Coordinates of C-alpha atoms and ligand atoms in Angstrom, one line a residue:
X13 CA 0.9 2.6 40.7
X14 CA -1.4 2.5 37.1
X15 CA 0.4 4.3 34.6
X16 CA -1.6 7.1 32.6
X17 CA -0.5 5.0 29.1
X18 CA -1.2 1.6 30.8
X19 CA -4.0 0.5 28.1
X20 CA -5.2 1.4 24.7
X21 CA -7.9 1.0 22.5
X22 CA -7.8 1.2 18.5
X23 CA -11.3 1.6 16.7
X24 CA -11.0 0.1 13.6
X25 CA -9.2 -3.6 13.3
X26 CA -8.6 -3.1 9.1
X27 CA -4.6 -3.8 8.0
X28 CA -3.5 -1.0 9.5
X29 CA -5.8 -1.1 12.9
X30 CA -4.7 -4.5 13.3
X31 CA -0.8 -4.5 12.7
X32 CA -0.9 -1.1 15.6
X33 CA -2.7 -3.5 17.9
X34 CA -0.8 -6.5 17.6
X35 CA 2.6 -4.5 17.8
X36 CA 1.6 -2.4 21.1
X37 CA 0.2 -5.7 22.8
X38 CA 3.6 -7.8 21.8
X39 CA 5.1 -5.2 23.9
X40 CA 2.9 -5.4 27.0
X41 CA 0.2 -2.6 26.5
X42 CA -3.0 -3.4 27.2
X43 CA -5.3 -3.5 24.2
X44 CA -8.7 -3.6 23.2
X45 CA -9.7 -3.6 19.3
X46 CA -13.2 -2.3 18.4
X47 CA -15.0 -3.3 15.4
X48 CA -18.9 -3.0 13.7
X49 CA -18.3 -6.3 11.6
X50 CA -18.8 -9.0 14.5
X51 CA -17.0 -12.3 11.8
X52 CA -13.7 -10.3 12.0
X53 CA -14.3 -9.4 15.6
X54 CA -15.1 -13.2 16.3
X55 CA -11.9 -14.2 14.2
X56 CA -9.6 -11.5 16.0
X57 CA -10.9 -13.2 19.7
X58 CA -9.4 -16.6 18.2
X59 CA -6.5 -15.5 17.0
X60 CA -6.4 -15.5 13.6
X61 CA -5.9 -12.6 11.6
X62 CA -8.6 -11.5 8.7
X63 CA -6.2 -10.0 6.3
X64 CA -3.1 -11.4 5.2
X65 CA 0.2 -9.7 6.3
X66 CA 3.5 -12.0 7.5
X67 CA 3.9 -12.1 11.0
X68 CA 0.9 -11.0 12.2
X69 CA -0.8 -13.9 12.4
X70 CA 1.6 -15.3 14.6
X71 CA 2.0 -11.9 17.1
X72 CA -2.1 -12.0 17.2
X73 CA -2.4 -15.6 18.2
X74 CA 0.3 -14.7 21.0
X75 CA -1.1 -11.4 22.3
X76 CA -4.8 -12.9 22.3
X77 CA -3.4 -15.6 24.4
X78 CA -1.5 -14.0 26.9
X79 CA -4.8 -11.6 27.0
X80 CA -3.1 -8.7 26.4
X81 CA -5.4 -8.6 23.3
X82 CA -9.0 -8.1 23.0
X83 CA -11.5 -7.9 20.5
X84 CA -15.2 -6.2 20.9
X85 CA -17.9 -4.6 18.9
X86 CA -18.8 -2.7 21.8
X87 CA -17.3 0.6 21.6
X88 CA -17.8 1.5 25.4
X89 CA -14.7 -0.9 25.8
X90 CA -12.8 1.9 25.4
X91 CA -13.8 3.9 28.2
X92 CA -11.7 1.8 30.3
X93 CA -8.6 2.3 28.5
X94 CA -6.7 5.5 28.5
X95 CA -5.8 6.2 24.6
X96 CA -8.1 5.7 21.7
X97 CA -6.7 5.5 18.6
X98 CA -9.1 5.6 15.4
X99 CA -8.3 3.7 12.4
X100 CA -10.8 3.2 10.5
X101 CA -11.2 3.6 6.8
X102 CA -10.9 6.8 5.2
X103 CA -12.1 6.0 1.3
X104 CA -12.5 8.2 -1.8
X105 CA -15.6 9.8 -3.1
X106 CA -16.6 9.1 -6.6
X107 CA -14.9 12.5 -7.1
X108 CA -11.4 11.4 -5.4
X109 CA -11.8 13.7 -2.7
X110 CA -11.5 11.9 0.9
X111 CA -15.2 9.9 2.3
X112 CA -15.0 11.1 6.1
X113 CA -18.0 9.4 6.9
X114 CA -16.6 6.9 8.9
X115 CA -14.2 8.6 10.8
X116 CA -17.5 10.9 12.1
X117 CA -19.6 7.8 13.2
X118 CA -16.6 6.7 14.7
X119 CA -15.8 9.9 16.4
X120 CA -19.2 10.4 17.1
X121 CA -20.0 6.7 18.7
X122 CA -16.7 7.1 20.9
X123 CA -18.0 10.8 22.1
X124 CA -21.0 9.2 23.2
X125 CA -19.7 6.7 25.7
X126 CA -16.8 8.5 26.8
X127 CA -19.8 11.3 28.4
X128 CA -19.9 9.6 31.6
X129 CA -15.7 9.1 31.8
X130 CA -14.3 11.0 34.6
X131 CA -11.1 10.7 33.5
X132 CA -8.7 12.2 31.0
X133 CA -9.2 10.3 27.7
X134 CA -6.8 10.5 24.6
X135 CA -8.2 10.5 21.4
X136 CA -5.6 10.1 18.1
X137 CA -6.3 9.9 14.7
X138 CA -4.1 7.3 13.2
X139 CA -6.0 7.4 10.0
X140 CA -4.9 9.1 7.1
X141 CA -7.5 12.4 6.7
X142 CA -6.5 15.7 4.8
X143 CA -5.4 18.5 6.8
X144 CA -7.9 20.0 8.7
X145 CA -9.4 16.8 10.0
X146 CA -8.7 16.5 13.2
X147 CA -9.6 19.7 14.4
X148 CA -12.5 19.6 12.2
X149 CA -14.6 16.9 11.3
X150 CA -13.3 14.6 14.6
X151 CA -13.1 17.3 17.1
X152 CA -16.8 19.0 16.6
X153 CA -17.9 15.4 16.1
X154 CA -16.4 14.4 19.8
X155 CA -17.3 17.1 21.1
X156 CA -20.9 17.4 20.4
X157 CA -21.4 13.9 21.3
X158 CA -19.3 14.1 24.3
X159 CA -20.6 17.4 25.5
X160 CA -17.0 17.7 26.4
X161 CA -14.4 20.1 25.0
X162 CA -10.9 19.1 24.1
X163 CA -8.3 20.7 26.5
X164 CA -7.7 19.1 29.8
X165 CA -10.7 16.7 29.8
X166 CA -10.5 15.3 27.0
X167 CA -7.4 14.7 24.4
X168 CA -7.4 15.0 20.7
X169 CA -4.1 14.0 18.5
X170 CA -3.2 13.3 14.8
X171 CA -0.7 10.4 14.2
X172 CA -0.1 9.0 11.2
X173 CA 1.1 5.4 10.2
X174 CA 3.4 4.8 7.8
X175 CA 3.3 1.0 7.5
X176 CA 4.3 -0.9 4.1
X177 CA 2.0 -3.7 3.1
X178 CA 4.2 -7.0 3.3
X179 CA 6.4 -5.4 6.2
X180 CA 4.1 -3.6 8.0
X181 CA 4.8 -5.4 11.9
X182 CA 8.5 -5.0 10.9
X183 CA 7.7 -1.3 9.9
X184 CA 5.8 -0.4 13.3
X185 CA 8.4 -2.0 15.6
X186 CA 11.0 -0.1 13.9
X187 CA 9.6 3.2 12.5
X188 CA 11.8 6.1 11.2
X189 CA 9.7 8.5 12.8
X190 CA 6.9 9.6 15.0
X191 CA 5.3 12.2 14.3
X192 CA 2.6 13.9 16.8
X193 CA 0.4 16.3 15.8
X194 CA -1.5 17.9 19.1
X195 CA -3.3 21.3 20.4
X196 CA -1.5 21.3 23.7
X197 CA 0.9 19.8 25.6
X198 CA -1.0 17.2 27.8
X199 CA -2.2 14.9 24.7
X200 CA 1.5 15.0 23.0
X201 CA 3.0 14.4 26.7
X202 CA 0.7 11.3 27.0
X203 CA 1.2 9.5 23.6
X204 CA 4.8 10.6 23.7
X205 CA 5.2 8.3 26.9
X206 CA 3.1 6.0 25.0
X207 CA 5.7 5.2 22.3
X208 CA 8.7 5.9 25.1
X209 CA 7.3 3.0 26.8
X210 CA 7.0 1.3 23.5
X211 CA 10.0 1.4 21.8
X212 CA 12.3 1.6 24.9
X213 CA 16.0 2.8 24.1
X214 CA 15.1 2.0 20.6
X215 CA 12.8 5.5 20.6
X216 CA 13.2 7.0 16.8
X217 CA 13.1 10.6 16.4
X218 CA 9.4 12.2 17.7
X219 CA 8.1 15.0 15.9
X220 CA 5.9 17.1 17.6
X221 CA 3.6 19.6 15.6
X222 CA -0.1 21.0 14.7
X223 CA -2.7 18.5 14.0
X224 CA -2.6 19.7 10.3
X225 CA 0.9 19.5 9.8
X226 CA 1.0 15.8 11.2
X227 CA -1.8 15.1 8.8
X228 CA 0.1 16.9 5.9
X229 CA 3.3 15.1 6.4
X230 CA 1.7 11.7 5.3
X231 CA 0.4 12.8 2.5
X232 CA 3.3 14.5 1.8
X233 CA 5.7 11.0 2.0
X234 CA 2.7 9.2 -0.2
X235 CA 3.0 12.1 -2.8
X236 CA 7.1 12.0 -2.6
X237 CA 7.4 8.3 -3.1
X238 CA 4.7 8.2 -5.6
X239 CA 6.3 11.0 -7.5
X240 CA 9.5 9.0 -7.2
X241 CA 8.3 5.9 -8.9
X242 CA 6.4 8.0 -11.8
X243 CA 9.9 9.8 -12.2
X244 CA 11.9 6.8 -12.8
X245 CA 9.2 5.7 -14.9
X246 CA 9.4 8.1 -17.4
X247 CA 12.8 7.8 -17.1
X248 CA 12.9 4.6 -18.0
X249 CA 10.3 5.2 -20.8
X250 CA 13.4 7.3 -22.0
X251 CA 16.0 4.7 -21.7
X252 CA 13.7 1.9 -23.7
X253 CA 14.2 4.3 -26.9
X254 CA 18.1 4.6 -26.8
X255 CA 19.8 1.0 -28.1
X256 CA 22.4 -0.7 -24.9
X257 CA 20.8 1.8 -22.2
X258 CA 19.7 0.6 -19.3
X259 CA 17.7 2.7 -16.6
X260 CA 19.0 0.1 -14.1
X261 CA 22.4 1.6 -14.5
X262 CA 20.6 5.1 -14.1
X263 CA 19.1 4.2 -10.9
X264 CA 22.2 3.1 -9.5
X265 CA 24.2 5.9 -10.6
X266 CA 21.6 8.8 -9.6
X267 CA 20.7 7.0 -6.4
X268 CA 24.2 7.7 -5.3
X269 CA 23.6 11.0 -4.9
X270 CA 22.4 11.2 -1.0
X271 CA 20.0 13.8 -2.1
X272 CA 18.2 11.4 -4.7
X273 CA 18.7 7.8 -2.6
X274 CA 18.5 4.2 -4.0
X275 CA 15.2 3.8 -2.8
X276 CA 12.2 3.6 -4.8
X277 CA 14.0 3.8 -8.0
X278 CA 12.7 0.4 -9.3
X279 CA 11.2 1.4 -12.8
X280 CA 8.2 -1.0 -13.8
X281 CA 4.4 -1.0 -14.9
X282 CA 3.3 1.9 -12.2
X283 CA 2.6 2.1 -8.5
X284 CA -0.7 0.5 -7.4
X285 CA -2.3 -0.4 -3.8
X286 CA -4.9 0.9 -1.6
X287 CA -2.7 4.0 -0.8
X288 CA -0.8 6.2 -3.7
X289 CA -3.6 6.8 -5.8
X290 CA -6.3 7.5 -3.1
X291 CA -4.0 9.7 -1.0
X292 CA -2.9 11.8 -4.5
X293 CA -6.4 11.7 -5.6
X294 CA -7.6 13.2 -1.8
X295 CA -4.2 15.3 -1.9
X296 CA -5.1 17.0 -4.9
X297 CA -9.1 17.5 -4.2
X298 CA -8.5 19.5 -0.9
X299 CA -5.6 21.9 -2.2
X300 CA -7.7 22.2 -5.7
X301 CA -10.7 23.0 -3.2
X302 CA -7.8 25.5 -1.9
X303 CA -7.3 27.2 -4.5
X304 CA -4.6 25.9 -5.5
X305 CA -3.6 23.0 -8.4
X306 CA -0.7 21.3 -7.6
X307 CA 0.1 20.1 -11.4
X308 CA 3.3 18.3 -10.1
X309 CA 0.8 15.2 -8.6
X310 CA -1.2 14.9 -11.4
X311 CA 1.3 14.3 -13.2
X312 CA 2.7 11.8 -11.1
X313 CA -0.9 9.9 -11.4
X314 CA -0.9 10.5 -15.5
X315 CA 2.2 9.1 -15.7
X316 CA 1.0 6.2 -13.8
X317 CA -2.0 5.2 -15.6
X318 CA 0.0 5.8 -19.2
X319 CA 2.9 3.3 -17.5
X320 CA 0.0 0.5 -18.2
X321 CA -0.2 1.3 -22.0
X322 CA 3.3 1.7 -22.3
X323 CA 3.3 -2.6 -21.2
X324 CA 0.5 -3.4 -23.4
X325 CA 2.2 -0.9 -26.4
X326 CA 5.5 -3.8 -25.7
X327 CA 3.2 -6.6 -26.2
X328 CA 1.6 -5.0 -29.8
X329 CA 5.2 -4.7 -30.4
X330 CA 6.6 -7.8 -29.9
X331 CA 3.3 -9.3 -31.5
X332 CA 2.2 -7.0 -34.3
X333 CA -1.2 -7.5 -33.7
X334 CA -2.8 -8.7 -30.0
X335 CA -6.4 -9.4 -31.4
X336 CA -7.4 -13.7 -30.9
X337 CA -3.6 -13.7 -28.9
X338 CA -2.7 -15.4 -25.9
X339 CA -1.2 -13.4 -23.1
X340 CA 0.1 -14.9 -20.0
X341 CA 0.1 -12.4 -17.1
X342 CA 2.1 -13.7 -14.5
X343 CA 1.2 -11.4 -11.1
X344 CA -1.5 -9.9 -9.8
X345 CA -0.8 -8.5 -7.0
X346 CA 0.2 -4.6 -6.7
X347 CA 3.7 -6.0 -5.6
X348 CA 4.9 -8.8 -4.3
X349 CA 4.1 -11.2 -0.3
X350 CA 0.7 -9.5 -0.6
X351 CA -2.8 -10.9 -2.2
X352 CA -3.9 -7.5 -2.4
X353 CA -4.9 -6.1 -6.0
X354 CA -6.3 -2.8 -5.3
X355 CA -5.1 -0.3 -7.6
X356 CA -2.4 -3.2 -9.3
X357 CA -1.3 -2.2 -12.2
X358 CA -1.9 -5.6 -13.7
X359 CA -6.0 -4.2 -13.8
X360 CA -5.2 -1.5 -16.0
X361 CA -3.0 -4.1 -18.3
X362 CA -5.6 -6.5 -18.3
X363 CA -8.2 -4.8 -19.2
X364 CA -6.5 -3.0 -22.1
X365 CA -5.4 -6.1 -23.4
X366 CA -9.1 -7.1 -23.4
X367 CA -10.2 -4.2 -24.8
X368 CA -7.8 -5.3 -27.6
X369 CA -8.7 -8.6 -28.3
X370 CA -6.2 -10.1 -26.5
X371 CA -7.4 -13.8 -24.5
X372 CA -5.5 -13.6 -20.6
X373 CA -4.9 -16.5 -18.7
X374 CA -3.8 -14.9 -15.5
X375 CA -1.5 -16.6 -12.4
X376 CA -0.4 -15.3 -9.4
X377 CA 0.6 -16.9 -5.6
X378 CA -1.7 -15.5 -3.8
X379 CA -4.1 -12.8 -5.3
X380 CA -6.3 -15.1 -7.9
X381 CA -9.5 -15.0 -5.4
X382 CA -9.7 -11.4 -4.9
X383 CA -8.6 -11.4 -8.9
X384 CA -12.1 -13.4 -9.5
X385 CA -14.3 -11.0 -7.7
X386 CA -13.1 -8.3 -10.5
X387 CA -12.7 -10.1 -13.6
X388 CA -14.9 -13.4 -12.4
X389 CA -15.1 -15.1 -16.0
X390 CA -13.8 -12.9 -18.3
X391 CA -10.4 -13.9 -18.0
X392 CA -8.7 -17.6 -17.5
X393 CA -6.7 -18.9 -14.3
X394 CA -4.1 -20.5 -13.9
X395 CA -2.9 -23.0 -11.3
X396 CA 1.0 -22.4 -11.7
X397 CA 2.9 -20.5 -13.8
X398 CA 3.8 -23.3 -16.2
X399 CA 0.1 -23.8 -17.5
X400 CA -0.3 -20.1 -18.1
X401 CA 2.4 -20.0 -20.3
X402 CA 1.3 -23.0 -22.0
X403 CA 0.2 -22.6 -25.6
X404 CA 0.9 -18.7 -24.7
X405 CA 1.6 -16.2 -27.8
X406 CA 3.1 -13.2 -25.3
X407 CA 3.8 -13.2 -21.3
X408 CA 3.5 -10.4 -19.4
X409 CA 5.5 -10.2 -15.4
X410 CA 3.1 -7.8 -14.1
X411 CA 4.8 -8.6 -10.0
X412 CA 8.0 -9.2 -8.9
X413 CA 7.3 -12.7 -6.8
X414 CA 10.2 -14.9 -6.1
X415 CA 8.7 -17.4 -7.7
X416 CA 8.8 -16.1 -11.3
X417 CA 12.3 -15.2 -10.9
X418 CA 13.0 -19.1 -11.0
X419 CA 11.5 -19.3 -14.3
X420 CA 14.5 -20.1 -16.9
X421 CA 14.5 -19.2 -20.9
X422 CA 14.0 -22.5 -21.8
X423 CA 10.6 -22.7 -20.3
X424 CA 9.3 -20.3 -21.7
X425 CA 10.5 -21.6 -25.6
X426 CA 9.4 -25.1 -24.3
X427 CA 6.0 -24.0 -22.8
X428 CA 4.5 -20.9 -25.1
X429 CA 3.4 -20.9 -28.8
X430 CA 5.9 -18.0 -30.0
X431 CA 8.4 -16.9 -26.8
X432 CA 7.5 -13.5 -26.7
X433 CA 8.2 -12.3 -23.1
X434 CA 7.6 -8.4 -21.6
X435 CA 9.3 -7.8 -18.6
X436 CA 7.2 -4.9 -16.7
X437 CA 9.1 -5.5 -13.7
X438 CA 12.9 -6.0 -15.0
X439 CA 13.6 -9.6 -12.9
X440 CA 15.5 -11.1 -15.9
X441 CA 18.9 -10.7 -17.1
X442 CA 18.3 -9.7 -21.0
X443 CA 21.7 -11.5 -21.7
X444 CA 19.9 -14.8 -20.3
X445 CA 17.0 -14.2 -21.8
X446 CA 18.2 -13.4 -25.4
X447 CA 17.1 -16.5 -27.6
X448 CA 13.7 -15.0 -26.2
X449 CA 11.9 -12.0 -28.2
X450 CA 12.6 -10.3 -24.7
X451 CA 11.5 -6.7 -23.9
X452 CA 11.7 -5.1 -20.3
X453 CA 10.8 -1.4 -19.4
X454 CA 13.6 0.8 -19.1
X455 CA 15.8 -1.6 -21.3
X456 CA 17.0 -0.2 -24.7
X457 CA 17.5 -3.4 -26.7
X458 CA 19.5 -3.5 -29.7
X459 CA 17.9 -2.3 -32.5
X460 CA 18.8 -4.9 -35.0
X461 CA 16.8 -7.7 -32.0
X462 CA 14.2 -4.5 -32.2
X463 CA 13.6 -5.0 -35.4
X464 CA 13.7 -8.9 -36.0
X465 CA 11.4 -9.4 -33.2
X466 CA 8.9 -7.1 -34.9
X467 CA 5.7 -9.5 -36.8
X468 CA 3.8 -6.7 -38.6
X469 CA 0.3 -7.5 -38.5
Ligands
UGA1 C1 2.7 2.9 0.9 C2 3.9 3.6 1.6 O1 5.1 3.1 1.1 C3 3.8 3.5 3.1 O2 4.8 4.3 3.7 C4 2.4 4.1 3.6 O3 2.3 3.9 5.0 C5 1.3 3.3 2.9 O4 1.5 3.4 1.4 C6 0.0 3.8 3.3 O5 -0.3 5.0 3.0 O6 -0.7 3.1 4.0 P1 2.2 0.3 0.3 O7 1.0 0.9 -0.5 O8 2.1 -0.8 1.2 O9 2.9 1.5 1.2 O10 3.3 -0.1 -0.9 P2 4.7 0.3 -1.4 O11 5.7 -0.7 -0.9 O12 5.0 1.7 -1.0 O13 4.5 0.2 -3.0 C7 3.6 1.0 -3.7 C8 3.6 0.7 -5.1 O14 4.8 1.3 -5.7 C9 3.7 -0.8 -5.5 O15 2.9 -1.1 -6.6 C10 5.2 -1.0 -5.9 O16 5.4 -2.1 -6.8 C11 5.5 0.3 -6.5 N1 6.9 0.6 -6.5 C12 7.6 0.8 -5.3 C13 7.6 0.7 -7.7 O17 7.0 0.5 -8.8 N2 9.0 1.0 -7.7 C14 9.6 1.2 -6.6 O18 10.8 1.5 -6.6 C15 8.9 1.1 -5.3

């Protein structure tokens, strides 16, 4: 007997379209992927993932061979599966408020071809839209193409994703929570049964709710963890004033408490990636359109753009002047395992150092060819970390890779002009690196090491 959750299709084969497709074919499902561009669509068919995210590569190639994996940029391919799931892109306006254009051509093209479907069809929003969304924009959009109305027909759900960059395969096989936002009881029975078949005995906790509060609770988690980071932050801000304090020890001791945690208490140069800022920025739009101001997020984002002066104040600090200087900026990325620099705070660092005077020879792993399309000439690269710091008057660690972790005080004092070193992401051991004129966020150091570092200009 076919089972009503036997196949799905996801509309949108971006990071997040892509790891939800590989994950529900390595378990069996059925699944067709939908996309416009027809290079990724052709790359997808072969196996081979477009964007770069460990494991998935691997799980692709295997679900594309045992064809439980397709790829099309024909969106009727969905009619013959029996969930859609839409995750497609959901950018901000010039103004930071939320671009819903493409989730209405999508909504709208999928409307169209499911017209002549006889059967019940499931439609879930997977992508992250502000409240109102689904039962606005996407349902009037499906509708009207359709010329069908959600209820028994045709099935309408919100469901977001809360995948990490760098873990995100690990983070979709073993989620903390589903949550299930739905109008009546049919679509939440369906893509309930979806995930019981998916996760097995493993099943985490399923939350079922209104379309609008599903779509609130992700931004909701973005805001809290965002808010977290900005909180230890200025925390840490705090802690660089006061000689021997350490917001390390803070972190630990607060993140005791069960109602604080230990997670996401890492203090360091300010969030970045393609989500915080453009989820905050969208958060605070709609509930400003609302009527309402909610001060507490943008002060999690001013705190976050400051947290980038705050690394280039260390380097004018440990240099005097940083006009004709050398800075090494070692990382890229928005964190580490990821070539992504959207919204890194090593952008905002770099171009205040420009804007200063400063000459950057940049290195990073992974993230120097997405690095060139913003900056193309006007900084320098560098091939390893070594011949950044090479001649170097300050380095900056702008990402916590591995890599860097390896490098020992004595290369820096054998590689660089003057050792001046600023840790934005705290991976040294200030007692290891004392013969260094060292400075991390969050670390009060000794004033008398303060003050002998300090070369007026
Ligand atoms: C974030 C959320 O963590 C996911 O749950 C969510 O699904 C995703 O956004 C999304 O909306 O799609 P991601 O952007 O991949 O995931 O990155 P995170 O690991 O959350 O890190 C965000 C930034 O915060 C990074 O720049 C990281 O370095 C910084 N961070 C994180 C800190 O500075 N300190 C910390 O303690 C933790």
């Amino acid at each position: 007997m076919k089972r009503s959750t036997d196949s799905i299709s996801i509309i949108g084969l971006g990071y997040v379209g892509l790891c939800t497709a590989a994950t529900f074919a390595s378990r069996g499902i059925r699944t067709v992927g939908i996309d416009i561009d027809e290079a990724r669509v052709e790359q997808i068919r072969k196996g081979k993932a477009p964007v770069y995210e460990p494991q998935l590569d691997r799980m692709l190639k295997s679900a594309v061979k045992r064809k439980l994996l397709g790829a099309t940029n024909d969106i009727s391919g969905a009619t013959g599966t029996d969930t859609t799931f839409l995750t497609v892109g959901t950018p901000s306006q010039q103004s930071g408020s939320i671009d819903l254009s493409y989730i209405k051509n999508a909504s709208e093209d999928l409307g169209k071809v499911l017209r002549e479907k006889r059967g019940y069809h499931l439609v879930v929003v997977k992508s992250t839209v502000v409240p109102g969304t689904t039962n606005g924009t996407v349902k009037s959009s499906l509708e009207q193409s359709s010329g069908k109305n959600v209820g028994p027909k045709l099935g309408l759900c919100a469901n977001p994703e809360f995948l990490k960059e760098g873990t995100a395969i690990n983070d979709a096989l073993h989620p903390d929570k589903i949550v299930i936002g739905s109008n009546d009881k049919k679509s939440a029975s369906q893509l309930s049964k979806l995930y019981r078949r998916f996760y097995g005995r493993k099943l985490p906790p399923i939350i079922v709710t209104n379309p609008e509060s599903a779509e609130l609770v992700k931004y909701a988690s973005n805001a809290f963890l965002a808010t977290k980071v900005s909180f230890i932050n200025t925390v840490a801000n705090i802690a660089q004033q006061m000689p021997g304090v350490d917001v390390g020890t803070i972190a630990e001791a607060i993140g005791l408490d069960p109602r604080i945690g230990s997670l996401f208490l890492k203090a360091g140069p300010g969030y970045g990636g393609s989500c915080f800022h453009k989820d905050l920025q969208a958060l605070i739009n709609y509930s400003q359109n609302n009527a309402y101001d909610p001060m507490l997020f943008r002060a999690t984002e001013d705190a976050n753009e400051q947290q980038a002066n705050r690394v280039v104040e260390m380097a004018e600090k440990l240099l005097g002047s940083l006009s004709n200087k050398t800075v090494a900026v070692l990382g890229l990325a928005f964190k580490k395992d990821t070539d992504d620099i959207r919204e890194a705070a090593s952008l905002r660092v770099i171009n205040q150092l420009k804007k200063m005077g400063a000459r950057v020879v940049a290195y990073d792993p992974m993230a120097i060819p997405n690095a060139k399309k913003v900056f193309s000439e006007q900084i320098d690269y560098a091939e390893n970390p070594h011949s950044a710091l090479k001649g170097a008057d300050c380095a900056i660690i702008m990402t916590e890779w591995d890599q860097f972790r390896k490098i020992k005080a004595k290369d820096f004092q054998g590689y660089m002009k003057t050792p001046n070193l600023v840790d934005a992401r705290r991976i040294y051991d200030p007692e290891e690196y004392r013969e260094l004129n060292y400075a991390a966020i969050g670390h009060g150091a000794r004033r008398e090491k303060i003050l002998s570092n300090h070369v007026p200009s």
